[in-house]
Amino acid sequence: MDSISYSEEYRQLQMKLNEVEKENTLLKKKLEEQNRIWDRRIIAFQTINVGLIIFDDNGVIRDINTCLCDYFNVNINQVVNRNITHFLQQEDRSMIRDHLNHIKTKSGLIRNVLPLTIHGRKHYFETQTSQLPNKLGFFTIIGKITEKFEKEREKEETRKLYNDFFTEALDGIVLWKETGQIIAANSSALKIFESSEEKLLKSKISDFIYKKDSRYAEMVMSLYYKKSNREELMFLMPNGQKKILEFTTKLHSVEGLNMSIFRNVTERYKMEEELRESKVMFENIFEEVFDGIILWDQNYTIIDMNKAAERLLNKNKESLIGSNLLSYLPSAKTIGEDIKPKLLKLKKDGQNQGLYTVKFLDNREYTQFEYRNKFNIYSELSITTLRDITENAVLEEQLRKSSTLNVVGELAAGIAHEIRNPMTALKGFIQLLEDGVASQENEMYFSVIKSELTRIESIINEFLLLAKPQAVQYVKRDVRQIMNDTIELLHAQAVLQNVQITKMYSEELPTIYCEPNQLKQVFINIIKNAIEVLEDGGEIAISIECKEDYFHIAIRDNGEGMSKEKLARIGEPFYTTKDKGTGLGLLVSYQIIEDHQGKVIVDSELGIGTIFHIHLPIRRESVD
């Protein structure tokens, strides 16, 4: 019994051992299979092309794959068992902590996009996180989407920018089909076309064109050929108002639609038109104004000048532009009138003015200008204006002399009549006394008295000539003969003064229409004055020649000459350079020549002498 029991026990034990071995074999196979699966999973975990990370509730990394290590440029051994935040930039750590707290409270798959800074550059990662079984932690798949995210963001920003541009643009923007039908328009376009959106979207752009002429047709053809253009046209608004719109059009610009950008340039066009008109008006005024205007820069280079300046300077614009103003302008007649020092001081003074008397190379006579200079009137350009006041100065001088002459005439008439009567009595009584008490002792006294009385009488006659002009009769005479008669009368006085008179007459001279006695009086006054100034002897040269339409008579002496101050007063009443002169002789002479429609010009230079130039017309104009 015992042996049987033992055998049965052994057999049962053997059977259990066999079952255990079978189970061990199965477990071993399962373990090997599980190891193979884990090996495959580990290989997949490490080699997959997305980032994989396993971390616990506190954010400590339990495992990480090679791909994610490459993203962050770290080694696996340096990462495992360390907190995720240790490998992030300071600015990203708080964001990751908030993310960890968020996924702890959620179940299922959690998707997110995390911006992380790596090596100073922002990268975007798409994450998918889920909890591990038994709350062992979290498993996250991380994919780098920087380029995709940036493209999407750029597309979104572009779309937003376009929408902002379209909506907020100050210029009117219109989108339209190939048929011209308007599809969309921003608020600025509605204002420009003065229309509601509803009405505008029912219209075509061509509906607003004011004139569909040949220019419009050419513009349309050019647009479809070049695919874009920039033009200006007149548009007619629904309310009947006309506007000039500047527009840029580009075909197939936005999602197959054509785009036109409009800007209202009506006011600008009006301003430009007014500016053009103002410019034309300024140029006309600049050119036609009577005063000469010269524009010059900071180097005194002539930039421009008007017609009056050309006429006054006797030069055309082309020959003077680019020239130096200081170099061209000649010195003035007197130092005090020179314009150059005033121009040099202009930068300091800002503006100045004065008189400028000058003789240009092409002119025989002096011209007197009134000038004004102003510095930097526009764009570093300064201006000089010239006004010819020569004629005014001559008229003022003539008026002054005429006024003086009138006074002298009235005074002369009164004085002559008051003196003539007692003079007649004096002359009569002197003759009686001379006859009654004649003796050799008194003869000299009577001679002096009679000589002085004769001088007084000649002065009275000159006064009367001023006070009461004589009736004259003009006849044709040979001016050479009148001059010869005058020289004959003064020959004796010239010999006594040791003065030699020489004559230079042209061979063929026409006759002159004149009053012979008056011309003789003029010649006597001038030649007699010349003889008297040559106290120590000298020479008087007289020449007569014909110049085009006038006679030129020149009487020259080689005396001491006169200063410019004395020369300026020659011909004034009672002004004389002689001790016993009255100044009336030349005054009468000037008047006689003026009555003959001529003129007298006097040139004199100290130490050289004086020349009287008498110009008389060959054909005298009739005077009523």
Coordinates of C-alpha atoms in Angstrom, one line a residue:
M1 CA 0.0 0.0 0.0
D2 CA 2.8 2.3 0.9
S3 CA 4.6 1.5 -2.3
I4 CA 1.6 2.1 -4.4
S5 CA 1.0 5.4 -2.7
Y6 CA 4.5 6.5 -3.2
S7 CA 4.4 5.6 -6.9
E8 CA 1.2 7.5 -7.4
E9 CA 2.7 10.5 -5.7
Y10 CA 5.8 10.3 -7.8
R11 CA 3.8 10.0 -11.0
Q12 CA 1.6 13.1 -10.0
L13 CA 4.7 15.0 -9.1
Q14 CA 6.3 14.1 -12.4
M15 CA 3.2 15.2 -14.2
K16 CA 3.4 18.6 -12.3
L17 CA 7.0 18.9 -13.2
N18 CA 6.2 18.3 -16.9
E19 CA 3.4 20.9 -16.7
V20 CA 5.8 23.4 -15.1
E21 CA 8.4 22.7 -17.8
K22 CA 5.8 23.3 -20.4
E23 CA 4.7 26.5 -18.7
N24 CA 8.4 27.6 -18.4
T25 CA 8.9 26.8 -22.1
L26 CA 5.8 28.9 -23.0
L27 CA 6.9 31.7 -20.7
K28 CA 10.3 31.6 -22.2
K29 CA 8.9 31.8 -25.7
K30 CA 6.6 34.7 -24.6
L31 CA 9.5 36.4 -22.9
E32 CA 11.6 36.0 -26.0
E33 CA 8.8 37.3 -28.2
Q34 CA 8.2 40.2 -25.8
N35 CA 11.9 41.0 -25.9
R36 CA 11.8 40.9 -29.6
I37 CA 8.8 43.3 -29.6
W38 CA 10.5 45.7 -27.1
D39 CA 13.7 45.6 -29.3
R40 CA 11.6 46.5 -32.3
R41 CA 9.9 49.2 -30.3
I42 CA 13.2 50.5 -29.0
I43 CA 14.6 50.6 -32.5
A44 CA 11.5 52.3 -33.8
F45 CA 11.5 54.7 -30.8
Q46 CA 15.1 55.7 -31.5
T47 CA 14.9 55.8 -35.3
I48 CA 11.5 57.3 -36.0
N49 CA 11.8 60.7 -37.8
V50 CA 9.8 62.6 -35.2
G51 CA 10.8 63.5 -31.7
L52 CA 9.6 61.2 -28.9
I53 CA 9.9 61.9 -25.2
I54 CA 8.7 60.1 -22.0
F55 CA 8.5 62.2 -18.8
D56 CA 6.8 61.9 -15.4
D57 CA 4.4 64.2 -13.6
N58 CA 7.2 66.5 -12.5
G59 CA 8.6 66.9 -16.0
V60 CA 11.6 64.7 -15.4
I61 CA 12.7 63.0 -18.7
R62 CA 12.6 59.2 -18.5
D63 CA 13.5 58.6 -22.2
I64 CA 14.1 60.5 -25.4
N65 CA 14.8 59.5 -28.9
T66 CA 17.7 60.4 -31.1
C67 CA 15.6 62.7 -33.4
L68 CA 14.7 65.0 -30.5
C69 CA 18.3 65.0 -29.3
D70 CA 19.3 66.2 -32.7
Y71 CA 16.7 69.0 -32.5
F72 CA 18.2 70.3 -29.2
N73 CA 21.8 69.3 -30.0
V74 CA 22.1 67.2 -26.8
N75 CA 23.2 63.6 -25.9
I76 CA 20.7 61.1 -24.5
N77 CA 22.9 60.4 -21.4
Q78 CA 22.9 64.1 -20.7
V79 CA 19.1 64.3 -20.8
V80 CA 17.6 61.3 -19.1
N81 CA 16.6 61.9 -15.5
R82 CA 16.8 65.7 -15.8
N83 CA 13.9 68.1 -15.9
I84 CA 12.7 69.3 -19.3
T85 CA 13.0 73.0 -18.3
H86 CA 16.8 72.6 -17.9
F87 CA 17.2 72.4 -21.7
L88 CA 15.0 75.4 -22.5
Q89 CA 15.6 79.2 -22.7
Q90 CA 14.6 81.2 -19.7
E91 CA 11.7 82.8 -21.6
D92 CA 10.2 79.4 -22.6
R93 CA 10.3 77.7 -19.1
S94 CA 7.1 79.3 -17.7
M95 CA 5.3 78.4 -20.9
I96 CA 6.3 74.7 -20.5
R97 CA 5.4 74.5 -16.8
D98 CA 1.9 75.8 -17.7
H99 CA 1.7 73.2 -20.5
L100 CA 2.6 70.4 -18.0
N101 CA 0.0 71.5 -15.5
H102 CA -2.5 71.6 -18.3
I103 CA -2.0 68.0 -19.5
K104 CA -2.1 66.7 -16.0
T105 CA -5.7 67.7 -15.8
K106 CA -6.8 66.4 -19.2
S107 CA -7.3 62.9 -20.5
G108 CA -6.9 61.5 -24.0
L109 CA -4.7 62.9 -26.7
I110 CA -3.7 66.5 -26.2
R111 CA -2.5 68.5 -29.3
N112 CA -0.6 71.8 -29.1
V113 CA 1.9 74.1 -30.9
L114 CA 4.9 75.2 -28.8
P115 CA 7.3 78.0 -29.8
L116 CA 10.8 77.2 -28.5
T117 CA 14.0 79.1 -28.8
I118 CA 16.9 77.0 -29.9
H119 CA 20.4 78.6 -30.4
G120 CA 18.8 82.1 -30.5
R121 CA 16.2 81.3 -33.2
K122 CA 12.5 80.6 -32.6
H123 CA 11.3 77.2 -33.7
Y124 CA 7.7 75.9 -33.8
F125 CA 6.9 72.3 -32.7
E126 CA 3.6 70.4 -33.0
T127 CA 3.0 68.1 -29.9
Q128 CA 0.7 65.2 -29.3
T129 CA 0.7 64.1 -25.6
S130 CA -1.1 61.2 -23.9
Q131 CA -0.8 59.6 -20.4
L132 CA 1.0 56.3 -19.9
P133 CA -0.8 53.4 -18.3
N134 CA -0.9 53.2 -14.5
K135 CA -0.1 56.9 -14.3
L136 CA 3.6 56.1 -15.1
G137 CA 4.0 59.5 -16.9
F138 CA 3.4 61.0 -20.3
F139 CA 4.4 60.1 -23.8
T140 CA 4.8 63.0 -26.3
I141 CA 5.3 63.0 -30.0
I142 CA 7.0 66.2 -31.2
G143 CA 7.2 67.2 -34.8
K144 CA 9.2 70.3 -36.0
I145 CA 6.8 72.5 -38.1
T146 CA 8.8 75.7 -38.2
E147 CA 8.8 76.2 -42.0
K148 CA 5.2 75.0 -42.4
F149 CA 4.1 77.2 -39.5
E150 CA 5.9 80.2 -40.7
K151 CA 4.5 79.8 -44.2
E152 CA 1.0 79.6 -42.8
R153 CA 1.6 82.5 -40.5
E154 CA 3.1 84.5 -43.4
K155 CA 0.1 83.6 -45.6
E156 CA -2.2 84.7 -42.8
E157 CA -0.3 87.9 -42.2
T158 CA -0.3 88.6 -46.0
R159 CA -4.0 87.9 -46.1
K160 CA -4.5 90.3 -43.1
L161 CA -2.2 92.8 -44.6
Y162 CA -4.0 92.7 -47.9
N163 CA -7.4 93.0 -46.2
D164 CA -6.0 96.0 -44.1
F165 CA -4.5 97.5 -47.2
F166 CA -7.7 97.0 -49.2
T167 CA -10.0 98.3 -46.5
E168 CA -7.9 101.1 -45.0
A169 CA -6.0 102.4 -48.1
L170 CA -6.4 106.1 -48.8
D171 CA -6.4 105.4 -52.5
G172 CA -9.5 103.9 -54.1
I173 CA -9.1 100.2 -54.9
V174 CA -11.4 98.5 -57.4
L175 CA -11.4 94.8 -58.4
W176 CA -13.1 94.0 -61.7
K177 CA -13.7 91.2 -64.1
E178 CA -12.5 91.0 -67.7
T179 CA -15.9 92.4 -68.7
G180 CA -15.2 95.5 -66.7
Q181 CA -17.8 94.6 -64.1
I182 CA -16.8 95.9 -60.7
I183 CA -16.6 93.0 -58.1
A184 CA -15.2 94.9 -55.0
A185 CA -14.3 98.4 -54.0
N186 CA -12.9 99.8 -50.8
S187 CA -14.4 102.8 -48.9
S188 CA -11.9 105.3 -50.5
A189 CA -13.1 104.2 -54.0
L190 CA -16.7 104.8 -52.9
K191 CA -15.8 108.3 -51.8
I192 CA -13.9 109.0 -55.0
F193 CA -16.8 107.8 -57.2
E194 CA -19.3 109.3 -54.8
S195 CA -21.4 106.2 -54.9
S196 CA -22.8 103.5 -52.6
E197 CA -21.3 100.1 -52.7
E198 CA -24.5 98.6 -54.0
K199 CA -24.6 101.0 -57.0
L200 CA -20.9 100.7 -57.7
L201 CA -21.0 96.9 -57.8
K202 CA -23.7 97.1 -60.5
S203 CA -21.5 99.3 -62.7
K204 CA -18.5 98.9 -65.0
I205 CA -15.4 101.2 -64.8
S206 CA -16.0 102.3 -68.4
D207 CA -19.4 103.7 -67.3
F208 CA -17.5 106.5 -65.6
I209 CA -15.2 107.5 -68.4
Y210 CA -16.0 111.0 -69.6
K211 CA -14.8 110.7 -73.1
K212 CA -14.2 107.4 -74.9
D213 CA -12.1 108.9 -77.6
S214 CA -9.0 107.7 -79.5
R215 CA -6.8 108.3 -76.5
Y216 CA -9.0 106.0 -74.4
A217 CA -9.0 103.3 -77.0
E218 CA -5.2 103.5 -77.2
M219 CA -5.0 103.2 -73.5
V220 CA -7.2 100.1 -73.4
M221 CA -5.1 98.4 -76.2
S222 CA -1.9 99.3 -74.3
L223 CA -3.3 97.8 -71.1
Y224 CA -4.2 94.4 -72.6
Y225 CA -0.8 94.3 -74.4
K226 CA 1.4 95.3 -71.5
K227 CA -0.8 93.9 -68.7
S228 CA -0.4 97.0 -66.7
N229 CA -0.4 100.8 -67.1
R230 CA -0.5 104.1 -65.3
E231 CA -2.7 106.9 -66.7
E232 CA -4.8 110.0 -66.0
L233 CA -8.3 110.5 -67.4
M234 CA -11.3 112.6 -66.9
F235 CA -14.1 110.7 -65.1
L236 CA -17.8 111.7 -64.8
M237 CA -19.3 111.0 -61.4
P238 CA -22.9 109.9 -61.0
N239 CA -23.8 113.4 -59.6
G240 CA -22.4 115.1 -62.8
Q241 CA -19.1 116.2 -61.3
K242 CA -16.0 115.8 -63.4
K243 CA -12.8 114.6 -61.7
I244 CA -9.3 113.9 -63.1
L245 CA -8.3 110.6 -61.7
E246 CA -4.8 109.1 -61.7
F247 CA -5.0 105.3 -61.8
T248 CA -2.7 102.3 -61.9
T249 CA -4.2 99.1 -63.4
K250 CA -2.8 95.5 -63.3
L251 CA -4.5 92.6 -65.0
H252 CA -5.0 89.3 -63.1
S253 CA -3.7 90.8 -60.0
V254 CA -5.8 89.2 -57.2
E255 CA -7.3 85.7 -57.6
G256 CA -7.7 86.2 -61.4
L257 CA -9.4 89.6 -60.9
N258 CA -8.0 92.9 -62.3
M259 CA -7.2 95.6 -59.9
S260 CA -7.2 99.4 -60.4
I261 CA -5.9 101.9 -57.8
F262 CA -7.5 105.4 -58.2
R263 CA -6.3 108.7 -56.8
N264 CA -8.2 112.0 -57.2
V265 CA -5.7 114.5 -58.7
T266 CA -8.2 117.2 -59.7
E267 CA -6.9 119.7 -57.1
R268 CA -3.3 118.9 -57.9
Y269 CA -4.1 119.3 -61.6
K270 CA -5.7 122.7 -60.9
M271 CA -2.7 123.7 -58.7
E272 CA -0.3 122.6 -61.5
E273 CA -2.3 124.5 -64.0
E274 CA -2.3 127.6 -61.8
L275 CA 1.4 127.1 -61.2
R276 CA 2.0 126.9 -65.0
E277 CA -0.1 130.0 -65.5
S278 CA 1.8 131.8 -62.7
K279 CA 5.1 130.8 -64.2
V280 CA 4.0 132.1 -67.7
M281 CA 2.8 135.3 -66.1
F282 CA 6.0 135.7 -64.1
E283 CA 8.1 135.0 -67.2
N284 CA 6.0 137.6 -69.2
I285 CA 6.4 140.1 -66.4
F286 CA 10.1 139.3 -66.1
E287 CA 10.7 139.8 -69.8
E288 CA 8.4 142.8 -70.5
V289 CA 9.0 144.9 -67.4
F290 CA 10.7 148.2 -68.2
D291 CA 13.5 147.9 -65.6
G292 CA 16.5 145.7 -66.4
I293 CA 16.6 142.6 -64.2
I294 CA 19.8 140.6 -63.7
L295 CA 19.8 137.3 -61.7
W296 CA 23.2 136.1 -60.4
D297 CA 24.5 133.5 -58.0
Q298 CA 26.8 133.6 -55.0
N299 CA 29.9 133.7 -57.3
Y300 CA 28.4 136.7 -59.1
T301 CA 27.9 134.6 -62.2
I302 CA 25.0 135.9 -64.3
I303 CA 22.2 133.3 -64.4
D304 CA 19.5 135.1 -66.3
M305 CA 18.4 138.6 -67.4
N306 CA 15.4 140.1 -69.1
K307 CA 15.0 142.0 -72.4
A308 CA 15.3 145.4 -70.7
A309 CA 18.6 144.4 -69.2
E310 CA 19.8 143.4 -72.6
R311 CA 18.8 146.8 -74.0
L312 CA 20.3 148.8 -71.1
L313 CA 23.6 146.9 -71.2
N314 CA 23.6 146.8 -75.0
K315 CA 24.4 143.1 -74.9
N316 CA 22.3 140.0 -75.7
K317 CA 21.5 137.5 -73.0
E318 CA 23.5 134.6 -74.6
S319 CA 26.7 136.5 -74.5
L320 CA 26.4 137.5 -70.9
I321 CA 24.9 134.4 -69.2
G322 CA 27.8 132.6 -67.4
S323 CA 29.9 135.8 -67.2
N324 CA 31.0 137.4 -64.0
L325 CA 28.8 140.5 -63.2
L326 CA 31.7 142.3 -61.4
S327 CA 34.0 141.7 -64.3
Y328 CA 31.5 142.9 -66.9
L329 CA 30.3 146.1 -65.3
P330 CA 32.7 149.0 -66.0
S331 CA 33.8 151.5 -63.3
A332 CA 31.4 154.4 -62.6
K333 CA 32.0 158.0 -63.6
T334 CA 32.8 158.8 -60.0
I335 CA 34.1 156.6 -57.2
G336 CA 31.1 157.4 -55.1
E337 CA 28.7 156.0 -57.7
D338 CA 30.6 152.7 -58.3
I339 CA 28.2 149.7 -58.0
K340 CA 30.9 147.1 -57.4
P341 CA 31.6 147.9 -53.7
K342 CA 27.8 147.8 -53.1
L343 CA 27.6 144.3 -54.7
L344 CA 30.5 143.0 -52.6
K345 CA 28.8 144.3 -49.4
L346 CA 25.4 142.9 -50.3
K347 CA 25.7 139.6 -48.4
K348 CA 26.2 141.6 -45.2
D349 CA 23.7 144.4 -45.9
G350 CA 21.0 142.3 -47.5
Q351 CA 20.0 145.0 -49.9
N352 CA 21.2 148.4 -51.1
Q353 CA 20.5 151.0 -53.8
G354 CA 22.1 154.0 -55.5
L355 CA 23.0 155.8 -58.7
Y356 CA 25.4 154.4 -61.2
T357 CA 26.7 156.7 -64.0
V358 CA 28.7 154.7 -66.6
K359 CA 29.9 154.7 -70.1
F360 CA 29.9 151.4 -71.9
L361 CA 32.4 150.6 -74.6
D362 CA 29.8 150.8 -77.4
N363 CA 28.3 154.1 -76.2
R364 CA 29.7 157.6 -76.8
E365 CA 27.9 159.2 -73.8
Y366 CA 27.4 158.4 -70.2
T367 CA 24.3 156.6 -69.0
Q368 CA 22.9 157.1 -65.5
F369 CA 21.2 154.2 -63.8
E370 CA 19.2 153.9 -60.6
Y371 CA 19.9 150.5 -59.2
R372 CA 18.7 148.2 -56.5
N373 CA 20.4 145.1 -55.2
K374 CA 18.9 142.4 -53.1
F375 CA 20.7 139.3 -51.8
N376 CA 19.4 135.7 -51.9
I377 CA 15.8 136.3 -53.1
Y378 CA 15.3 132.7 -54.2
S379 CA 17.4 129.5 -54.2
E380 CA 20.7 131.4 -53.5
L381 CA 20.1 133.7 -56.4
S382 CA 20.4 137.5 -55.9
I383 CA 18.9 140.3 -58.1
T384 CA 20.1 143.6 -59.5
T385 CA 17.6 145.9 -61.1
L386 CA 18.6 148.8 -63.4
R387 CA 16.5 151.8 -64.4
D388 CA 17.8 154.2 -67.0
I389 CA 17.2 157.7 -65.5
T390 CA 19.5 159.5 -68.0
E391 CA 16.7 161.3 -69.7
N392 CA 15.0 162.1 -66.4
A393 CA 18.3 163.5 -65.1
V394 CA 18.7 165.6 -68.2
L395 CA 15.1 166.8 -68.0
E396 CA 15.5 167.6 -64.3
E397 CA 18.7 169.5 -65.1
Q398 CA 17.0 171.3 -68.0
L399 CA 14.0 172.1 -65.7
R400 CA 16.3 173.4 -63.1
K401 CA 18.1 175.6 -65.6
S402 CA 14.9 176.6 -67.2
S403 CA 13.5 177.6 -63.9
T404 CA 16.7 179.5 -63.1
L405 CA 16.5 181.1 -66.5
N406 CA 13.0 182.3 -66.0
V407 CA 14.0 183.8 -62.7
V408 CA 17.0 185.4 -64.4
G409 CA 14.9 186.7 -67.2
E410 CA 12.4 188.3 -64.9
L411 CA 15.2 189.7 -62.8
A412 CA 17.1 190.8 -65.9
A413 CA 14.1 192.7 -67.3
G414 CA 13.7 194.6 -64.0
I415 CA 17.3 195.3 -63.5
A416 CA 18.0 196.3 -67.1
H417 CA 15.2 198.8 -67.2
E418 CA 16.1 200.2 -63.8
I419 CA 19.8 200.6 -64.8
R420 CA 19.4 201.8 -68.4
N421 CA 17.8 205.2 -67.5
P422 CA 20.5 206.3 -65.0
M423 CA 23.1 204.9 -67.3
T424 CA 22.0 207.2 -70.1
A425 CA 22.2 210.2 -67.8
L426 CA 25.6 209.2 -66.5
K427 CA 27.0 208.8 -70.0
G428 CA 25.6 212.2 -71.1
F429 CA 27.0 214.0 -68.0
I430 CA 30.4 212.3 -68.4
Q431 CA 30.7 213.5 -72.0
L432 CA 29.8 217.1 -70.8
L433 CA 32.4 216.9 -68.0
E434 CA 35.0 215.5 -70.4
D435 CA 34.4 218.4 -72.8
G436 CA 34.3 221.0 -70.0
V437 CA 37.3 220.0 -67.9
A438 CA 39.3 218.2 -70.5
S439 CA 43.0 218.0 -69.6
Q440 CA 45.8 215.5 -69.9
E441 CA 45.6 214.7 -66.2
N442 CA 41.9 213.7 -66.3
E443 CA 41.9 211.9 -69.6
M444 CA 42.9 208.6 -68.1
Y445 CA 40.0 208.8 -65.5
F446 CA 37.5 209.6 -68.2
S447 CA 38.8 206.7 -70.3
V448 CA 38.4 204.3 -67.4
I449 CA 34.9 205.6 -66.6
K450 CA 33.7 205.3 -70.2
S451 CA 35.2 201.8 -70.5
E452 CA 33.4 200.6 -67.4
L453 CA 30.1 202.2 -68.5
T454 CA 30.4 200.5 -71.9
R455 CA 30.9 197.1 -70.0
I456 CA 27.9 197.8 -67.9
E457 CA 25.9 198.6 -71.0
S458 CA 27.0 195.3 -72.6
I459 CA 25.9 193.4 -69.5
I460 CA 22.5 195.2 -69.7
N461 CA 22.2 194.2 -73.3
E462 CA 22.8 190.5 -72.4
F463 CA 20.2 190.8 -69.6
L464 CA 17.7 192.2 -72.1
L465 CA 18.4 189.4 -74.5
L466 CA 17.5 187.0 -71.7
A467 CA 14.5 189.0 -70.7
K468 CA 13.1 189.6 -74.2
P469 CA 14.0 187.1 -76.9
Q470 CA 14.6 188.7 -80.2
A471 CA 12.6 187.8 -83.3
V472 CA 14.8 185.6 -85.5
Q473 CA 14.7 184.8 -89.1
Y474 CA 16.3 181.5 -90.2
V475 CA 18.1 181.4 -93.5
K476 CA 20.5 179.1 -95.3
R477 CA 24.2 180.0 -94.7
D478 CA 27.6 178.4 -95.0
V479 CA 28.6 177.6 -91.4
R480 CA 32.3 177.9 -92.4
Q481 CA 31.7 181.5 -93.4
I482 CA 30.0 182.4 -90.1
M483 CA 32.9 180.8 -88.2
N484 CA 35.5 182.7 -90.4
D485 CA 33.7 186.0 -89.7
T486 CA 33.8 185.3 -86.0
I487 CA 37.5 184.4 -86.0
E488 CA 38.2 187.7 -87.9
L489 CA 36.4 189.7 -85.2
L490 CA 38.5 188.0 -82.4
H491 CA 41.8 188.0 -84.3
A492 CA 43.2 191.1 -82.7
Q493 CA 42.4 189.9 -79.1
A494 CA 44.0 186.5 -79.9
V495 CA 47.2 188.2 -81.2
L496 CA 47.4 190.3 -78.0
Q497 CA 47.0 187.1 -75.8
N498 CA 49.5 185.3 -78.0
V499 CA 46.9 182.7 -78.9
Q500 CA 47.1 180.9 -82.3
I501 CA 43.8 179.8 -83.9
T502 CA 43.9 176.9 -86.4
K503 CA 41.0 175.8 -88.6
M504 CA 40.2 172.3 -89.9
Y505 CA 37.1 172.3 -92.2
S506 CA 35.7 169.5 -94.3
E507 CA 36.0 170.4 -98.0
E508 CA 32.3 169.8 -98.9
L509 CA 29.7 170.8 -96.4
P510 CA 26.0 171.5 -97.0
T511 CA 24.5 174.8 -96.0
I512 CA 22.9 175.2 -92.6
Y513 CA 19.4 176.5 -91.9
C514 CA 20.1 179.0 -89.0
E515 CA 20.0 182.6 -87.7
P516 CA 23.5 183.7 -88.6
N517 CA 23.9 186.5 -86.0
Q518 CA 22.9 184.2 -83.2
L519 CA 25.4 181.5 -84.3
K520 CA 28.0 184.1 -84.5
Q521 CA 27.2 185.2 -81.0
V522 CA 27.6 181.6 -79.8
F523 CA 31.0 181.2 -81.5
I524 CA 32.2 184.6 -80.1
N525 CA 31.2 183.6 -76.6
I526 CA 33.0 180.2 -76.7
I527 CA 36.1 181.4 -78.6
K528 CA 36.4 184.6 -76.5
N529 CA 36.3 182.4 -73.3
A530 CA 39.0 180.1 -74.7
I531 CA 41.2 183.1 -75.5
E532 CA 40.8 184.6 -72.0
V533 CA 41.7 181.3 -70.2
L534 CA 44.9 181.1 -72.2
E535 CA 46.6 183.9 -70.2
D536 CA 50.1 182.9 -71.2
G537 CA 49.2 182.1 -74.8
G538 CA 48.3 178.8 -76.4
E539 CA 46.4 177.3 -79.2
I540 CA 42.7 177.1 -80.2
A541 CA 41.8 174.4 -82.8
I542 CA 38.4 174.7 -84.6
S543 CA 37.0 171.9 -86.7
I544 CA 33.8 171.6 -88.7
E545 CA 32.6 168.3 -90.3
C546 CA 29.4 166.7 -91.3
K547 CA 28.3 163.4 -89.5
E548 CA 25.3 161.7 -91.1
D549 CA 22.5 164.1 -90.3
Y550 CA 24.2 166.7 -88.2
F551 CA 27.2 169.2 -88.2
H552 CA 29.9 168.6 -85.6
I553 CA 31.7 171.8 -84.6
A554 CA 34.5 171.4 -82.1
I555 CA 36.3 174.3 -80.4
R556 CA 39.4 173.0 -78.5
D557 CA 41.8 174.9 -76.3
N558 CA 45.0 173.6 -74.5
G559 CA 44.4 175.5 -71.3
E560 CA 44.3 174.3 -67.7
G561 CA 41.0 172.5 -68.2
M562 CA 38.2 172.1 -65.5
S563 CA 37.4 169.7 -62.8
K564 CA 34.3 167.5 -63.0
E565 CA 32.6 169.6 -60.4
K566 CA 33.1 172.8 -62.4
L567 CA 32.2 171.1 -65.7
A568 CA 28.9 169.9 -64.2
R569 CA 27.9 173.6 -63.6
I570 CA 29.0 175.0 -66.9
G571 CA 26.0 176.9 -68.5
E572 CA 24.3 177.8 -65.2
P573 CA 23.3 181.5 -64.7
F574 CA 26.0 183.6 -62.9
Y575 CA 28.4 180.6 -62.7
T576 CA 31.8 181.5 -64.2
T577 CA 35.4 180.6 -63.9
K578 CA 36.6 184.1 -64.8
D579 CA 37.1 186.9 -62.2
K580 CA 35.0 189.4 -64.1
G581 CA 32.6 187.0 -65.9
T582 CA 28.8 186.9 -65.3
G583 CA 28.1 183.4 -66.6
L584 CA 25.4 184.7 -68.8
G585 CA 27.3 184.3 -72.1
L586 CA 27.3 180.5 -72.1
L587 CA 23.8 180.4 -70.8
V588 CA 22.6 182.5 -73.8
S589 CA 24.8 180.3 -76.1
Y590 CA 23.2 177.1 -74.8
Q591 CA 19.7 178.6 -75.3
I592 CA 20.6 179.6 -78.9
I593 CA 21.9 176.1 -79.8
E594 CA 18.8 174.6 -78.2
D595 CA 16.6 176.9 -80.3
H596 CA 18.4 175.6 -83.4
Q597 CA 17.5 172.0 -82.2
G598 CA 21.1 171.2 -81.4
K599 CA 23.1 170.4 -78.3
V600 CA 26.3 171.4 -76.6
I601 CA 28.6 168.8 -75.0
V602 CA 31.7 169.9 -73.0
D603 CA 34.7 167.7 -72.3
S604 CA 37.4 168.9 -70.1
E605 CA 40.4 167.4 -68.3
L606 CA 42.7 169.2 -65.9
G607 CA 46.1 170.0 -67.3
I608 CA 45.0 169.1 -70.9
G609 CA 42.3 171.5 -71.9
T610 CA 38.6 171.9 -72.8
I611 CA 36.6 171.0 -75.9
F612 CA 33.2 172.4 -76.8
H613 CA 31.3 170.0 -79.1
I614 CA 28.4 171.7 -80.9
H615 CA 25.9 169.5 -82.8
L616 CA 23.6 171.2 -85.2
P617 CA 21.0 169.4 -87.4
I618 CA 21.5 169.6 -91.2
R619 CA 17.7 169.6 -91.7
R620 CA 15.9 171.6 -89.0
E621 CA 12.5 170.3 -88.1
S622 CA 9.6 172.8 -88.4
V623 CA 8.3 174.2 -85.1
D624 CA 4.8 175.6 -84.7

